[in-house]
Short mmCIF file of C-alpha atoms in Angstrom, two decimals:
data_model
loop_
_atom_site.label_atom_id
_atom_site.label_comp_id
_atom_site.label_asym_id
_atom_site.label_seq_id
_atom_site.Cartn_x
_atom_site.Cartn_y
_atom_site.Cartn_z
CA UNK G 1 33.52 -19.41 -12.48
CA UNK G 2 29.85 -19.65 -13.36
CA UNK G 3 29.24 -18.92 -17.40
CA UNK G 4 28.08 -15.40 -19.06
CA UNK G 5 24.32 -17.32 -19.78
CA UNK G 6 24.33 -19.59 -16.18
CA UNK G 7 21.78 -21.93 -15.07
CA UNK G 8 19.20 -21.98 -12.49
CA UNK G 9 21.32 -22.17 -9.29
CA UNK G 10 19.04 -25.51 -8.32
CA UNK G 11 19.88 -27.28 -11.74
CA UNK G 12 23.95 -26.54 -10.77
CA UNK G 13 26.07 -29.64 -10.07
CA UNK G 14 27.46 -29.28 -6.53
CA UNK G 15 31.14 -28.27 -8.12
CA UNK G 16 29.03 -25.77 -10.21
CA UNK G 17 27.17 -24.26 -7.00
CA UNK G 18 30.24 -24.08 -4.82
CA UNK G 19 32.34 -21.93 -7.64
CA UNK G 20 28.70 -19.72 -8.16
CA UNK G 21 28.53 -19.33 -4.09
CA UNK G 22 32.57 -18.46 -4.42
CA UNK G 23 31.74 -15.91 -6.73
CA UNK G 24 28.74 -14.55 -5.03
CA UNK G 25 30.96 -14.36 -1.78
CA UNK G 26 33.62 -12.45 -3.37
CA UNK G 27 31.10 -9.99 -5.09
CA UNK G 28 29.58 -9.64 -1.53
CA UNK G 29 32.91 -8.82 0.00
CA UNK G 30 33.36 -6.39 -2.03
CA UNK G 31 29.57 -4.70 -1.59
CA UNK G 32 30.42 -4.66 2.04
CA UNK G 33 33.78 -2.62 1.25
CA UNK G 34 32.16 -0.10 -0.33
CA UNK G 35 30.77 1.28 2.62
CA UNK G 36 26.95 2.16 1.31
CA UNK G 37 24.66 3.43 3.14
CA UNK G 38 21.24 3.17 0.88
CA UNK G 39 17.37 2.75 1.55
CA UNK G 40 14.80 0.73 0.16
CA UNK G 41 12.53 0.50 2.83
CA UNK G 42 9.34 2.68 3.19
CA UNK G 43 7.35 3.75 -0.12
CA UNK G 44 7.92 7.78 0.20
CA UNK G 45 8.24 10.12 -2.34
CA UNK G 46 11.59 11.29 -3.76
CA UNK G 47 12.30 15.20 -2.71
CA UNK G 48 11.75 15.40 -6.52
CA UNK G 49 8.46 14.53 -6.54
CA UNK G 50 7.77 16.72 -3.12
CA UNK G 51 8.72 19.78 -5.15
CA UNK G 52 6.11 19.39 -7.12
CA UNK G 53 4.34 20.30 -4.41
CA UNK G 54 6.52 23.35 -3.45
CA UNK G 55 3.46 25.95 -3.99
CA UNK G 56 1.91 24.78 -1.30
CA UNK G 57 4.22 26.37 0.81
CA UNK G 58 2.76 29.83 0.20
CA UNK G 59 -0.65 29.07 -0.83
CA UNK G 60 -3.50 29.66 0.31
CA UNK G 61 -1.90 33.51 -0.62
CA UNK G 62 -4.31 35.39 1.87
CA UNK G 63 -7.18 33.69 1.00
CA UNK G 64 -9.55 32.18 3.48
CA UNK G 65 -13.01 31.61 1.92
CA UNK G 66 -14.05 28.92 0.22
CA UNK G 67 -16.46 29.01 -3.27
CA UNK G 68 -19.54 29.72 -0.45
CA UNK G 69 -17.53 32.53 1.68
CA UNK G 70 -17.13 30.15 4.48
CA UNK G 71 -14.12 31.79 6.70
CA UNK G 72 -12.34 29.05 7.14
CA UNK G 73 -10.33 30.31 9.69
CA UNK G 74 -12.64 29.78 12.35
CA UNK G 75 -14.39 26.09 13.40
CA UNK G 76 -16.84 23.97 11.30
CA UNK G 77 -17.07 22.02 8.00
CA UNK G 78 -16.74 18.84 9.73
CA UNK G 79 -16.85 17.61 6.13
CA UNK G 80 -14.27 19.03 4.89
CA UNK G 81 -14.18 21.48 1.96
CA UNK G 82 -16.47 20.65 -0.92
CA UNK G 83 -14.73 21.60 -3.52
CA UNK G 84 -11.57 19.44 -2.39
CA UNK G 85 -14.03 16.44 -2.12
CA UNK G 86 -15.17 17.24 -5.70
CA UNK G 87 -12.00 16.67 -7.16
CA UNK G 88 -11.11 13.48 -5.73
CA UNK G 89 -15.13 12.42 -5.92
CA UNK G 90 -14.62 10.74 -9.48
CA UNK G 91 -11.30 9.02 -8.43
CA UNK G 92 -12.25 7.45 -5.29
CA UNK G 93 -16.38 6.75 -6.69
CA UNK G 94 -17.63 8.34 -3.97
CA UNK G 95 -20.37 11.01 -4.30
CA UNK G 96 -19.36 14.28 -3.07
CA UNK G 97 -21.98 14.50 -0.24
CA UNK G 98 -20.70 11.07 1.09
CA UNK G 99 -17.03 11.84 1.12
CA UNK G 100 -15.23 12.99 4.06
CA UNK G 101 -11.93 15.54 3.88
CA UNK G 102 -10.38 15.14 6.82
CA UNK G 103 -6.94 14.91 8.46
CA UNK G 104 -3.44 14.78 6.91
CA UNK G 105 -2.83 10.76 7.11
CA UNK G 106 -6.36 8.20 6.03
CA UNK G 107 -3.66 5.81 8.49
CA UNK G 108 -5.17 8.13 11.44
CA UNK G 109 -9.03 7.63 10.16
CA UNK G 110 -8.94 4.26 9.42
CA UNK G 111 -6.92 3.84 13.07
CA UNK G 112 -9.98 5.92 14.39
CA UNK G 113 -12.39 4.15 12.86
CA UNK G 114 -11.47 0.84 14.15
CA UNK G 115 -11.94 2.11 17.79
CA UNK G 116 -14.65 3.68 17.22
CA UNK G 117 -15.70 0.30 16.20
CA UNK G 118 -14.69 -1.45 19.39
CA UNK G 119 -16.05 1.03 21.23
CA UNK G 120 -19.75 1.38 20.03
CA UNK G 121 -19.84 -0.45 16.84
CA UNK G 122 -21.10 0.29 13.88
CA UNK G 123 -24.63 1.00 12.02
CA UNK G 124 -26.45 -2.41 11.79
CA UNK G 125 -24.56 -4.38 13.97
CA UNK G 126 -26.05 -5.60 17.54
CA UNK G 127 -23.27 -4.62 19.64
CA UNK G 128 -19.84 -3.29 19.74
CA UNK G 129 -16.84 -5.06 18.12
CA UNK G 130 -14.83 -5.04 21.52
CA UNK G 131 -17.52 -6.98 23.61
CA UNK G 132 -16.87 -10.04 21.43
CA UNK G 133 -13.06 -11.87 19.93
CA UNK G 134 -12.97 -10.33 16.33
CA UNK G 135 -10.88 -11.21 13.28
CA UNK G 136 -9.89 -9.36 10.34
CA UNK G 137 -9.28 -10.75 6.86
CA UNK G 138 -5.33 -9.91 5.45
CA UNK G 139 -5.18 -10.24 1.91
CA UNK G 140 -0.97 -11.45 1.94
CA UNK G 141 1.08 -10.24 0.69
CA UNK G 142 -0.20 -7.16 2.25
CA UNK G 143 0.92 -3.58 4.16
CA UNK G 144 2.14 -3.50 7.53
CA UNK G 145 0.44 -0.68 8.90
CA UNK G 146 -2.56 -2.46 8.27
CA UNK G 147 -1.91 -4.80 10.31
CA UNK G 148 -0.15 -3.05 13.08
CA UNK G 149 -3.86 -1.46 13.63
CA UNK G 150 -5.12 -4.82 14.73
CA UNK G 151 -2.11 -6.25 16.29
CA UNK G 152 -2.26 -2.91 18.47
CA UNK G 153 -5.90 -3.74 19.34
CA UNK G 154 -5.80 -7.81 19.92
CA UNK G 155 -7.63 -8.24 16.25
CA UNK G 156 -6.54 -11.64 14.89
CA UNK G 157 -5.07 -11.67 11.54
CA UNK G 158 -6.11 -14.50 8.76
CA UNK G 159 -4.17 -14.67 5.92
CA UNK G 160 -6.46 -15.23 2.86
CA UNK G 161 -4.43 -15.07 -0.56
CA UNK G 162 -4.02 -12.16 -2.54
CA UNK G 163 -4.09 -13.21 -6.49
CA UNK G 164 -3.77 -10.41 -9.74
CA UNK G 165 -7.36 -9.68 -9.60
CA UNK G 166 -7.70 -9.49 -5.93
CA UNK G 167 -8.32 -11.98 -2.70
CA UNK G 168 -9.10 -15.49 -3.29
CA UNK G 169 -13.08 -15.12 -3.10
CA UNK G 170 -13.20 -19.11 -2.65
CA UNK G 171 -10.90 -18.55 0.60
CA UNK G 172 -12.93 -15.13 1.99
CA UNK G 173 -16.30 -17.12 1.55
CA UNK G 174 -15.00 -20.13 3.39
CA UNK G 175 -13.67 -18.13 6.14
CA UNK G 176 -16.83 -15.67 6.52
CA UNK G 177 -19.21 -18.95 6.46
CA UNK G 178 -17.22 -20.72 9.90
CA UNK G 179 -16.26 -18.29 11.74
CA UNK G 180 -18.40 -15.51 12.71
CA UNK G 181 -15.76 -13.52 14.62
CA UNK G 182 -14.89 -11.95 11.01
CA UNK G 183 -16.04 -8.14 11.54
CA UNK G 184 -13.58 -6.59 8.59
CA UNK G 185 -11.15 -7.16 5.88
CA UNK G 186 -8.40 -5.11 4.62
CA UNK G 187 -8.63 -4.12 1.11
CA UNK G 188 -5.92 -2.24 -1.22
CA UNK G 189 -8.44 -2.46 -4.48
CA UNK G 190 -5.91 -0.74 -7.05
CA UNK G 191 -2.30 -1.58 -6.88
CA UNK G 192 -2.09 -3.06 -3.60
CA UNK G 193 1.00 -2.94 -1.36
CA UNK G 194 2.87 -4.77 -2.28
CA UNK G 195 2.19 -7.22 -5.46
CA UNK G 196 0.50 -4.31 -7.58
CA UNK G 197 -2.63 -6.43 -8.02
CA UNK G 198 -6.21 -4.66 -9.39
CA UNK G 199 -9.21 -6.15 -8.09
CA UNK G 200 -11.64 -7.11 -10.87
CA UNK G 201 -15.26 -6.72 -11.17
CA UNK G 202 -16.39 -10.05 -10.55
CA UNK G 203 -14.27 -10.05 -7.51
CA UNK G 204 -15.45 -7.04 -5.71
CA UNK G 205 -19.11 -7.88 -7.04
CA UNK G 206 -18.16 -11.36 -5.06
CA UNK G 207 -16.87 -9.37 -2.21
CA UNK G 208 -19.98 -7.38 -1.97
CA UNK G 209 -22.33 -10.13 -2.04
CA UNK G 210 -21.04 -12.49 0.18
CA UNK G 211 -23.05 -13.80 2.99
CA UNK G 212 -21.47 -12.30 6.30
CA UNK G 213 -22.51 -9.93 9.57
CA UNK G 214 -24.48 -7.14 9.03
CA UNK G 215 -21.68 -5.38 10.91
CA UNK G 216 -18.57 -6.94 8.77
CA UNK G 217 -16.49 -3.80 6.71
CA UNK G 218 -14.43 -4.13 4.12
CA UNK G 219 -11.90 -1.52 4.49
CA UNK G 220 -11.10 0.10 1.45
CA UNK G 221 -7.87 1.24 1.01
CA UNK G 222 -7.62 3.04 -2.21
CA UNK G 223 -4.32 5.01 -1.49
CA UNK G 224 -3.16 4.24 -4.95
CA UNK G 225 -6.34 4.99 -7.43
CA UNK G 226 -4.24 7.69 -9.29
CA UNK G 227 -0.91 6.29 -8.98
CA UNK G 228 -0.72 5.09 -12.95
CA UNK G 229 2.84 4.19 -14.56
CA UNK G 230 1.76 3.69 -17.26
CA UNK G 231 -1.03 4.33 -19.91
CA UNK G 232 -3.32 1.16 -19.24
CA UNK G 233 -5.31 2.51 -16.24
CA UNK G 234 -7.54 -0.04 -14.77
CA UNK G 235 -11.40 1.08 -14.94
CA UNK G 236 -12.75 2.71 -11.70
CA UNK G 237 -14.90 0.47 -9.57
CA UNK G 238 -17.95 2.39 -7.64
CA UNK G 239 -18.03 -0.43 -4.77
CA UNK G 240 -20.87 1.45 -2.94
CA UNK G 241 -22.81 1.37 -5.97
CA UNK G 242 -22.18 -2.59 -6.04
CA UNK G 243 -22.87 -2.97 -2.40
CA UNK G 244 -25.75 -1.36 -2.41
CA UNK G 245 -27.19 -2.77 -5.70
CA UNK G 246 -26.25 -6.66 -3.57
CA UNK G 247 -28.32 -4.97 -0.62
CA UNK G 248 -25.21 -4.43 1.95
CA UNK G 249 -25.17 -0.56 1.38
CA UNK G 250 -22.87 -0.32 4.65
CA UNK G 251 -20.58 -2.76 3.91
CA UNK G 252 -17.50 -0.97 2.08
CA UNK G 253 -15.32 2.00 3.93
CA UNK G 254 -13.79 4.12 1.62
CA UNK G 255 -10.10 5.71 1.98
CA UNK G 256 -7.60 7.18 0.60
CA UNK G 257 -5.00 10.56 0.94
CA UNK G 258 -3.18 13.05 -0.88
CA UNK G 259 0.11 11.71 0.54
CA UNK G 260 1.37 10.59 -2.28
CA UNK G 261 0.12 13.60 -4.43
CA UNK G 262 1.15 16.12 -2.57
CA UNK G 263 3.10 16.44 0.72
CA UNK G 264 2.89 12.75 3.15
CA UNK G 265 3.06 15.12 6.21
CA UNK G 266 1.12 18.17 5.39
CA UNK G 267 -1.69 16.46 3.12
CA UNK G 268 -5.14 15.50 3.33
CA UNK G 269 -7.46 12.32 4.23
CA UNK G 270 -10.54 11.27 3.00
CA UNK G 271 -13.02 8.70 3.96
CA UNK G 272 -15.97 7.94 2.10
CA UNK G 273 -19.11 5.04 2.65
CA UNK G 274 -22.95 4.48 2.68
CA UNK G 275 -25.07 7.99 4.09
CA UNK G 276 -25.54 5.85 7.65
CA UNK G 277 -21.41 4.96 7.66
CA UNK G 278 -20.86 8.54 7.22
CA UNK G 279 -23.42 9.80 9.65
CA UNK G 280 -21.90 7.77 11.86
CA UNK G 281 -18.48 8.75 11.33
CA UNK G 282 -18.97 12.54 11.20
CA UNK G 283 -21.28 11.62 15.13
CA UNK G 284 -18.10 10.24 16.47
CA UNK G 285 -15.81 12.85 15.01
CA UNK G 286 -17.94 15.61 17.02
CA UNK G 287 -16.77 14.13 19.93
CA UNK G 288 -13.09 15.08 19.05
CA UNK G 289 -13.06 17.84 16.88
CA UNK G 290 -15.00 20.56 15.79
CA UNK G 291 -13.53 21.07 12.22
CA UNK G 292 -10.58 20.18 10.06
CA UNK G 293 -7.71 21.75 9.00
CA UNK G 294 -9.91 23.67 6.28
CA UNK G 295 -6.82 26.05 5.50
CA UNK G 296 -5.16 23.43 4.13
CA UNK G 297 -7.70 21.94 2.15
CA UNK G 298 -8.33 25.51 0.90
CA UNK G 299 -4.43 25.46 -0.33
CA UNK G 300 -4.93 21.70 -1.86
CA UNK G 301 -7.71 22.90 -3.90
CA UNK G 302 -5.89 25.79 -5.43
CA UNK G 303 -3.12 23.96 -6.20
CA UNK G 304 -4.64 21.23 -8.00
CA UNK G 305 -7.62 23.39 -9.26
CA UNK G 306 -9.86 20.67 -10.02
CA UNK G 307 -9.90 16.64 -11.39
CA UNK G 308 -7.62 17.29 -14.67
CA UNK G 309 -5.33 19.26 -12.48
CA UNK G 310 -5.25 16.11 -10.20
CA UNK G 311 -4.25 14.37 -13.36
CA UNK G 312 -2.00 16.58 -14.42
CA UNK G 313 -0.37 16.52 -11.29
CA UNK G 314 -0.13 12.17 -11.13
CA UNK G 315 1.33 12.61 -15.05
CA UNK G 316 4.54 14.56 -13.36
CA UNK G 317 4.58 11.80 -10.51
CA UNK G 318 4.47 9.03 -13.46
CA UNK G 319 7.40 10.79 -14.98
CA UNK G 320 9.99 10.39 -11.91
CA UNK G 321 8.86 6.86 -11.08
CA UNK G 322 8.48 5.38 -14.39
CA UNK G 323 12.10 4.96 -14.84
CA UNK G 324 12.59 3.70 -11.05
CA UNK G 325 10.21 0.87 -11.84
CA UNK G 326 12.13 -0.01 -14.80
CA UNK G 327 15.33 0.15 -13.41
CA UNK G 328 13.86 -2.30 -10.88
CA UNK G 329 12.94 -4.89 -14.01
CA UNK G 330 16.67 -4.11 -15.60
CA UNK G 331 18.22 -4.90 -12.34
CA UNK G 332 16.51 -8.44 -11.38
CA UNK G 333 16.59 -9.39 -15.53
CA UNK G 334 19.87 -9.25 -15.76
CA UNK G 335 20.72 -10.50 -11.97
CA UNK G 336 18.27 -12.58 -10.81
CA UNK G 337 16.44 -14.29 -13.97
CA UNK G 338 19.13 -15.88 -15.34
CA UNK G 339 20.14 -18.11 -11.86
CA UNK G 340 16.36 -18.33 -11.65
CA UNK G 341 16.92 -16.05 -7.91
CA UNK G 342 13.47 -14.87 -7.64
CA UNK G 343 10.29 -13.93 -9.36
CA UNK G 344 8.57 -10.35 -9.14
CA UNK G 345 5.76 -8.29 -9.97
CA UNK G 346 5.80 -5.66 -13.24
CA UNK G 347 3.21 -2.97 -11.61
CA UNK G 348 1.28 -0.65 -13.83
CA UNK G 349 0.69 1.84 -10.79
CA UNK G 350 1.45 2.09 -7.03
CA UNK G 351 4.48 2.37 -4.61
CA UNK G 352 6.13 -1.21 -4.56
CA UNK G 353 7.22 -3.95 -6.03
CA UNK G 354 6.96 -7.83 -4.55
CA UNK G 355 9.71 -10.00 -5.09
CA UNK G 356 9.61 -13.91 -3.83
CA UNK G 357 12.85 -15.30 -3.62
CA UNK G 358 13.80 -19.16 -3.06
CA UNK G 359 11.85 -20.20 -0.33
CA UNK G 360 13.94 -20.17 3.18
CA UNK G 361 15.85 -17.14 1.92
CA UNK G 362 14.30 -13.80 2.08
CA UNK G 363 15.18 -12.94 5.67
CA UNK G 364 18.88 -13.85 5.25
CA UNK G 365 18.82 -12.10 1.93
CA UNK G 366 17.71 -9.10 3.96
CA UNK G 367 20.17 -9.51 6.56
CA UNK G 368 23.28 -9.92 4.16
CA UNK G 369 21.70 -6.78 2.47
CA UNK G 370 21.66 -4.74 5.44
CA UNK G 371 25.06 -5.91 6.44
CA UNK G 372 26.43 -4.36 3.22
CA UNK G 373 24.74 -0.83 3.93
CA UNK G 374 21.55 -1.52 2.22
CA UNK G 375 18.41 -1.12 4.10
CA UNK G 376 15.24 -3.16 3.14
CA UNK G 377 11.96 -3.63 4.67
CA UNK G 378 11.74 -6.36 6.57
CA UNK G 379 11.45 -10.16 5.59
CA UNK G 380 7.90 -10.76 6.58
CA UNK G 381 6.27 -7.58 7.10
CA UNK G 382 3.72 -8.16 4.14
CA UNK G 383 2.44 -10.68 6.31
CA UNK G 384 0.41 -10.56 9.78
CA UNK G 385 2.63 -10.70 12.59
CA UNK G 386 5.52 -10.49 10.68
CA UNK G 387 5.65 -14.37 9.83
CA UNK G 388 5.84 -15.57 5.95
CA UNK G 389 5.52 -19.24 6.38
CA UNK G 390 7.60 -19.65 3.29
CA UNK G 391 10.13 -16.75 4.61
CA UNK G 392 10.13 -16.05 0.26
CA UNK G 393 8.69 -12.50 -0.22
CA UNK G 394 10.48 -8.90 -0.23
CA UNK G 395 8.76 -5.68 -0.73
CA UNK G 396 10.99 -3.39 -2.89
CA UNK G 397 10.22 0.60 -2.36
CA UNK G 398 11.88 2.09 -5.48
CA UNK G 399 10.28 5.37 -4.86
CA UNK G 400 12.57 7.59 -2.88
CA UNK G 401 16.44 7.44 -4.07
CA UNK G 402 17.61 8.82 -6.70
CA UNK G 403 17.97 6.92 -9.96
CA UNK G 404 21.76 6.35 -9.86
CA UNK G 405 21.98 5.05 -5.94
CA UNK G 406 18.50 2.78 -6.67
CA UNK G 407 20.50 0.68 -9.50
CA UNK G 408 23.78 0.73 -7.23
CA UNK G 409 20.94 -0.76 -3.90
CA UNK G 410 19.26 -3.11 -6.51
CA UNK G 411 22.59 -4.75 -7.53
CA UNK G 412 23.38 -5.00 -4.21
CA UNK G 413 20.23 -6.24 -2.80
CA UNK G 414 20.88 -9.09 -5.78
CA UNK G 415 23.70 -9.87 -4.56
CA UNK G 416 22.73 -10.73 -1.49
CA UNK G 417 20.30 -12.78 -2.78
CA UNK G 418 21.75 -15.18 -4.73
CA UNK G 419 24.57 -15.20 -2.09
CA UNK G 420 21.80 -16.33 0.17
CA UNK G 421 20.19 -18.87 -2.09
CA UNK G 422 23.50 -20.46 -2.97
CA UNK G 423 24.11 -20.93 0.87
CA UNK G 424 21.04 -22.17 1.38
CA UNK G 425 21.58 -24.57 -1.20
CA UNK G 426 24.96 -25.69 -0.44
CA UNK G 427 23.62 -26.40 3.12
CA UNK G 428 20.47 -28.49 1.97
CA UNK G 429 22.61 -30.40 -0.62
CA UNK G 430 20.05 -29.86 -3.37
CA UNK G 431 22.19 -28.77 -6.08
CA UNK G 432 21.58 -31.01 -8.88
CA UNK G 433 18.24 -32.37 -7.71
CA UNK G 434 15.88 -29.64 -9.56
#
């Protein structure tokens, strides 16, 4: 039997590791017997949080003019509403008559965009994307869906490194200066998917100043902007201001959603950029629409009234999660620290929370963990194509169960873990050599 205060599993004797892996095994065994069925794997909000939301189910009440007396039952205002864009101009630092409401899911624009791109390019560049190999940039550890958009469309993925203020700039600037096949880079600017990071300043200064195409993007993901847990909010960036005070104007496209404010299926997209990106977008969106969903925007804006009721609404948010995400600190403390089974990110915002286990172990941990009822995302989908060299990271979504069945998945999930780094272990012969 290991002791109450054990070592790091690495630093273990070999009679020390087998009796730890014993015990791990029997603690599995008796995970598996308890027949769970729990899921940690996509980042959606708890039914809790989507009745926050509930009013939107009879709003807009009969109403259908905006502040103008638009009807907005009939077609137009390919802009979207402007006072929905008003409340979510401050958050997302984009003026008002450069932000786009759209669609219910930014996923769809930025999908959109993309082929537009490939299709006839975009303002200063010579030609279109498609008539030439193209890259993107993947800041890893990073968000599927992402990359699914270029993996769908042939766009080779380059890993670039993702630290706590944002991508390596050293990396992006090597990359951008030898191979001109770069067109775009995939940004999550405040508390990315999954680490939690918050791009500094100086690095999206660096990131708007770098020599590249006159056609490269940097696509701005800001899904999370008002997803604080805590009181220290990081300070809003305007990164069209800052690309167009480093003369690249067009370079940034702005996005972001109210799916995780209001309802993921029934809520509202935004995209936002210099006045030629959004001429350009709102010229390709004639050719498939001939208005948005203005109804809906008109029931968004009375429920949230304005940018302190968008706050107001986030502070309820904070209060379901807040506990999640430190029941997810609790759980790998007490499980994980003290066999030294992983390392993990504290987030001050966001959906997720990255864990890197001993190298060679995350997809077995996953397996073991889904084996005993408990459903994680993927080993390796923070990375392109699925493939962490190291096979080390884990995205944890502690968002959607409720408390009491998160802590019963998180001890699980550590189980499995250290189950799976004792194996490895055992099999490698390493125990003793740290």
């Amino acid at each position: 039997m290991v002791t109450s205060a054990p070592s790091a599993l690495a630093a273990l004797s070999p009679d020390a590791l087998r009796a730890a892996h014993a015990e791990f095994a029997a603690a599995y065994d008796e995970l598996r017997s308890a027949g769970l069925k729990l899921d940690l794997t996509r980042g959606k909000p708890s039914a809790e949080q989507l009745d926050l939301s509930n009013d939107l189910l009879h709003l807009p009440d009969g109403a259908y003019r905006d502040a103008a007396g638009t009807d907005l039952r009939n077609y137009g205002g390919a802009a979207g509403l402007p006072e929905l864009r008003a409340i979510f101009s401050d958050a997302m630092q984009v003026p008002v008559p450069q932000l786009l409401a759209l669609g219910n899911a930014s996923l769809t624009v930025m999908h959109d965009v993309i082929v537009q791109a490939l299709l006839h390019g975009v303002p200063g560049g010579e030609r279109p994307w498609g008539a030439q190999p193209i890259s993107f940039l993947a800041p890893v550890p990073g968000y599927d869906r992402h990359f699914t958009i270029c993996e769908r469309y042939g766009i080779r993925l380059i890993p670039v490194p993702l630290n706590d203020d944002g991508p390596d700039v050293d990396a992006v600037a090597a990359l951008l200066a030898t191979d001109d096949s770069i067109k775009g880079m995939w940004c999550v600017p405040v508390y990315s998917n999954p680490s939690g990071a918050v791009y500094s300043e100086e690095v999206v200064r660096a990131l708007v100043s770098l020599p590249a195409a006159a056609d490269f993007r940097l696509f701005w993901d800001n899904a999370y902007a008002v997803h604080h847990l805590t009181d220290e909010r990081p300070a809003p960036i305007d990164v069209l201001a800052l690309a167009a005070e480093a003369g690249n104007p067009d370079r940034p496209l702005v996005f972001a959603s109210t799916s995780k404010v209001t309802f993921p299926g029934a809520g509202v997209a935004f995209a936002g950029g210099s006045p030629a990106n959004v001429e350009w977008m709102l010229h390709n969106l004639s050719a498939q629409s001939i208005g948005p969903d203005k109804i809906n925007q008109l029931r968004h804006v009375q429920l949230l009234r304005d940018a302190d009721g968008l706050a107001e609404q986030m502070e309820k948010h904070r209060a379901i999660l807040e506990p999640k995400f430190q029941a997810v600190s609790r759980a790998f403390e007490r499980r994980l620290a003290p066999y030294g089974g992983g390392t993990w990110t504290a987030p001050k915002g966001g959906y997720f929370v990255s864990l890197d286990v001993l190298d060679g172990c995350a997809k077995r941990a996953v397996q073991l963990a889904a084996e005993a009822g408990i459903a994680v995302t993927p080993a390796g989908a923070t990375f392109p194509y699925g493939d962490d060299p190291r096979d080390t990271n884990i995205r944890i979504a502690p968002t959607f169960p409720p408390l009491a069945e998160l802590e019963t998945a998180l001890d699980g999930l550590c189980t499995a873990i250290l189950l799976a780094e004792a194996e490895l272990l055992l099999a490698n012969g390493d125990a003793g050599q740290a």
